[in-house]
Amino acid sequence: DARAHLDRLVRARFILAAGVHRLADVARYLRGIEYRLDRLAGSVERDRARIAEVSGVEARWRELHRDGVDVTDVFWSLEELRVAVFAQGIGALGKPSVARIERELAAVSNLRP
């Protein structure tokens, strides 16, 4: 999961996709991955439970993304959710939650042609 997260976050031309204004956020998300992995050894089951917490909304995001729906804002909300769920010590911006992201996904899916 952490490898897939890293690959999704840092890919070819990611700076162009994210924009320079997002680089500090991307650095924080990378610290969040490191934070998570540093604490993984003693809490594998807890990490699996956290994966289950975020996997449903991430799957819905991927589905809409594949369908060509603009889910860019939701992508960043998912990153904040991952910080909140896996790396609380890093600090998420806003108050990300699965319920909020589900509402965002519902709103963008209602806008699709």
PDB file of C-alpha atoms in Angstrom:
ATOM      1  CA  ASP A   1       0.000   0.000   0.000  1.00  0.00           C
ATOM      2  CA  ALA A   2       2.747   2.461   0.885  1.00  0.00           C
ATOM      3  CA  ARG A   3       4.603   1.660  -2.356  1.00  0.00           C
ATOM      4  CA  ALA A   4       1.434   2.173  -4.425  1.00  0.00           C
ATOM      5  CA  HIS A   5       0.820   5.424  -2.561  1.00  0.00           C
ATOM      6  CA  LEU A   6       4.347   6.642  -3.284  1.00  0.00           C
ATOM      7  CA  ASP A   7       4.067   5.660  -6.952  1.00  0.00           C
ATOM      8  CA  ARG A   8       0.747   7.508  -7.277  1.00  0.00           C
ATOM      9  CA  LEU A   9       2.134  10.605  -5.610  1.00  0.00           C
ATOM     10  CA  VAL A  10       5.565  10.841  -7.264  1.00  0.00           C
ATOM     11  CA  ARG A  11       5.341   9.851 -10.905  1.00  0.00           C
ATOM     12  CA  ALA A  12       6.770  11.162 -14.153  1.00  0.00           C
ATOM     13  CA  ARG A  13       6.079  14.888 -14.515  1.00  0.00           C
ATOM     14  CA  PHE A  14       4.390  15.041 -11.104  1.00  0.00           C
ATOM     15  CA  ILE A  15       5.559  18.612 -10.528  1.00  0.00           C
ATOM     16  CA  LEU A  16       3.783  19.723 -13.684  1.00  0.00           C
ATOM     17  CA  ALA A  17       0.659  17.839 -12.627  1.00  0.00           C
ATOM     18  CA  ALA A  18       0.697  19.076  -9.038  1.00  0.00           C
ATOM     19  CA  GLY A  19       1.976  22.572  -9.613  1.00  0.00           C
ATOM     20  CA  VAL A  20       4.751  24.333  -7.769  1.00  0.00           C
ATOM     21  CA  HIS A  21       2.271  25.589  -5.164  1.00  0.00           C
ATOM     22  CA  ARG A  22       1.692  21.950  -4.072  1.00  0.00           C
ATOM     23  CA  LEU A  23       5.335  20.977  -3.574  1.00  0.00           C
ATOM     24  CA  ALA A  24       5.306  21.691   0.170  1.00  0.00           C
ATOM     25  CA  ASP A  25       2.201  19.516   0.482  1.00  0.00           C
ATOM     26  CA  VAL A  26       3.832  16.720  -1.526  1.00  0.00           C
ATOM     27  CA  ALA A  27       6.873  16.885   0.766  1.00  0.00           C
ATOM     28  CA  ARG A  28       4.539  16.596   3.780  1.00  0.00           C
ATOM     29  CA  TYR A  29       2.785  13.588   2.219  1.00  0.00           C
ATOM     30  CA  LEU A  30       6.159  11.937   1.667  1.00  0.00           C
ATOM     31  CA  ARG A  31       7.027  12.572   5.327  1.00  0.00           C
ATOM     32  CA  GLY A  32       3.684  10.985   6.146  1.00  0.00           C
ATOM     33  CA  ILE A  33       4.641   7.815   4.270  1.00  0.00           C
ATOM     34  CA  GLU A  34       7.954   7.718   6.117  1.00  0.00           C
ATOM     35  CA  TYR A  35       6.212   8.326   9.452  1.00  0.00           C
ATOM     36  CA  ARG A  36       3.825   5.465   8.737  1.00  0.00           C
ATOM     37  CA  LEU A  37       6.582   3.031   7.762  1.00  0.00           C
ATOM     38  CA  ASP A  38       8.696   3.939  10.790  1.00  0.00           C
ATOM     39  CA  ARG A  39       5.823   2.853  13.033  1.00  0.00           C
ATOM     40  CA  LEU A  40       4.651  -0.143  11.029  1.00  0.00           C
ATOM     41  CA  ALA A  41       6.688  -2.924  12.645  1.00  0.00           C
ATOM     42  CA  GLY A  42       4.782  -2.897  15.910  1.00  0.00           C
ATOM     43  CA  SER A  43       1.335  -2.302  14.470  1.00  0.00           C
ATOM     44  CA  VAL A  44       0.743  -4.228  11.261  1.00  0.00           C
ATOM     45  CA  GLU A  45      -2.862  -5.092  12.137  1.00  0.00           C
ATOM     46  CA  ARG A  46      -3.657  -1.488  12.979  1.00  0.00           C
ATOM     47  CA  ASP A  47      -2.129  -0.428   9.644  1.00  0.00           C
ATOM     48  CA  ARG A  48      -4.319  -2.959   7.814  1.00  0.00           C
ATOM     49  CA  ALA A  49      -7.401  -1.570   9.552  1.00  0.00           C
ATOM     50  CA  ARG A  50      -6.389   1.918   8.458  1.00  0.00           C
ATOM     51  CA  ILE A  51      -5.936   0.713   4.879  1.00  0.00           C
ATOM     52  CA  ALA A  52      -9.488  -0.623   4.982  1.00  0.00           C
ATOM     53  CA  GLU A  53     -10.654   2.785   6.212  1.00  0.00           C
ATOM     54  CA  VAL A  54      -9.323   4.632   3.164  1.00  0.00           C
ATOM     55  CA  SER A  55      -9.488   1.971   0.444  1.00  0.00           C
ATOM     56  CA  GLY A  56     -13.191   2.393  -0.357  1.00  0.00           C
ATOM     57  CA  VAL A  57     -13.004   6.093  -1.159  1.00  0.00           C
ATOM     58  CA  GLU A  58      -9.732   5.607  -2.996  1.00  0.00           C
ATOM     59  CA  ALA A  59     -11.330   2.909  -5.170  1.00  0.00           C
ATOM     60  CA  ARG A  60     -14.216   5.244  -5.993  1.00  0.00           C
ATOM     61  CA  TRP A  61     -11.736   8.019  -6.828  1.00  0.00           C
ATOM     62  CA  ARG A  62      -9.805   5.676  -9.173  1.00  0.00           C
ATOM     63  CA  GLU A  63     -13.043   4.650 -10.896  1.00  0.00           C
ATOM     64  CA  LEU A  64     -14.061   8.247 -11.567  1.00  0.00           C
ATOM     65  CA  HIS A  65     -10.522   9.170 -12.603  1.00  0.00           C
ATOM     66  CA  ARG A  66     -10.461   6.309 -15.139  1.00  0.00           C
ATOM     67  CA  ASP A  67     -13.818   7.530 -16.470  1.00  0.00           C
ATOM     68  CA  GLY A  68     -12.285  10.931 -17.181  1.00  0.00           C
ATOM     69  CA  VAL A  69     -14.039  12.826 -14.386  1.00  0.00           C
ATOM     70  CA  ASP A  70     -11.975  15.715 -12.991  1.00  0.00           C
ATOM     71  CA  VAL A  71     -11.238  14.469  -9.494  1.00  0.00           C
ATOM     72  CA  THR A  72      -8.092  16.520  -8.919  1.00  0.00           C
ATOM     73  CA  ASP A  73      -9.426  18.247  -5.810  1.00  0.00           C
ATOM     74  CA  VAL A  74     -10.510  14.906  -4.388  1.00  0.00           C
ATOM     75  CA  PHE A  75      -6.985  13.567  -4.959  1.00  0.00           C
ATOM     76  CA  TRP A  76      -5.609  16.209  -2.597  1.00  0.00           C
ATOM     77  CA  SER A  77      -8.354  15.514  -0.073  1.00  0.00           C
ATOM     78  CA  LEU A  78      -7.355  11.838  -0.157  1.00  0.00           C
ATOM     79  CA  GLU A  79      -3.764  12.805   0.539  1.00  0.00           C
ATOM     80  CA  GLU A  80      -4.858  14.801   3.581  1.00  0.00           C
ATOM     81  CA  LEU A  81      -6.986  11.848   4.706  1.00  0.00           C
ATOM     82  CA  ARG A  82      -3.956   9.562   4.477  1.00  0.00           C
ATOM     83  CA  VAL A  83      -1.971  11.961   6.662  1.00  0.00           C
ATOM     84  CA  ALA A  84      -4.835  12.070   9.170  1.00  0.00           C
ATOM     85  CA  VAL A  85      -5.209   8.280   9.219  1.00  0.00           C
ATOM     86  CA  PHE A  86      -1.628   7.020   8.932  1.00  0.00           C
ATOM     87  CA  ALA A  87       0.548   9.889  10.143  1.00  0.00           C
ATOM     88  CA  GLN A  88      -1.308  11.950  12.712  1.00  0.00           C
ATOM     89  CA  GLY A  89       1.989  13.335  14.015  1.00  0.00           C
ATOM     90  CA  ILE A  90       2.607  15.073  10.689  1.00  0.00           C
ATOM     91  CA  GLY A  91      -0.685  16.964  10.801  1.00  0.00           C
ATOM     92  CA  ALA A  92      -3.356  17.070   8.126  1.00  0.00           C
ATOM     93  CA  LEU A  93      -4.729  20.317   6.747  1.00  0.00           C
ATOM     94  CA  GLY A  94      -8.407  20.867   7.405  1.00  0.00           C
ATOM     95  CA  LYS A  95     -10.521  18.092   8.804  1.00  0.00           C
ATOM     96  CA  PRO A  96     -10.343  15.296   6.236  1.00  0.00           C
ATOM     97  CA  SER A  97     -12.699  12.368   6.706  1.00  0.00           C
ATOM     98  CA  VAL A  98     -14.083   9.494   4.689  1.00  0.00           C
ATOM     99  CA  ALA A  99     -17.566  11.027   4.888  1.00  0.00           C
ATOM    100  CA  ARG A 100     -16.368  14.370   3.496  1.00  0.00           C
ATOM    101  CA  ILE A 101     -14.551  12.696   0.644  1.00  0.00           C
ATOM    102  CA  GLU A 102     -17.587  10.558  -0.142  1.00  0.00           C
ATOM    103  CA  ARG A 103     -19.585  13.795  -0.437  1.00  0.00           C
ATOM    104  CA  GLU A 104     -16.935  15.286  -2.735  1.00  0.00           C
ATOM    105  CA  LEU A 105     -17.014  12.167  -4.917  1.00  0.00           C
ATOM    106  CA  ALA A 106     -20.791  12.222  -5.063  1.00  0.00           C
ATOM    107  CA  ALA A 107     -20.736  15.877  -6.091  1.00  0.00           C
ATOM    108  CA  VAL A 108     -18.251  15.382  -8.924  1.00  0.00           C
ATOM    109  CA  SER A 109     -19.959  12.199 -10.136  1.00  0.00           C
ATOM    110  CA  ASN A 110     -23.272  14.073 -10.361  1.00  0.00           C
ATOM    111  CA  LEU A 111     -21.564  16.588 -12.665  1.00  0.00           C
ATOM    112  CA  ARG A 112     -20.456  13.964 -15.181  1.00  0.00           C
ATOM    113  CA  PRO A 113     -22.177  14.031 -18.559  1.00  0.00           C
TER     114      PRO A 113
END
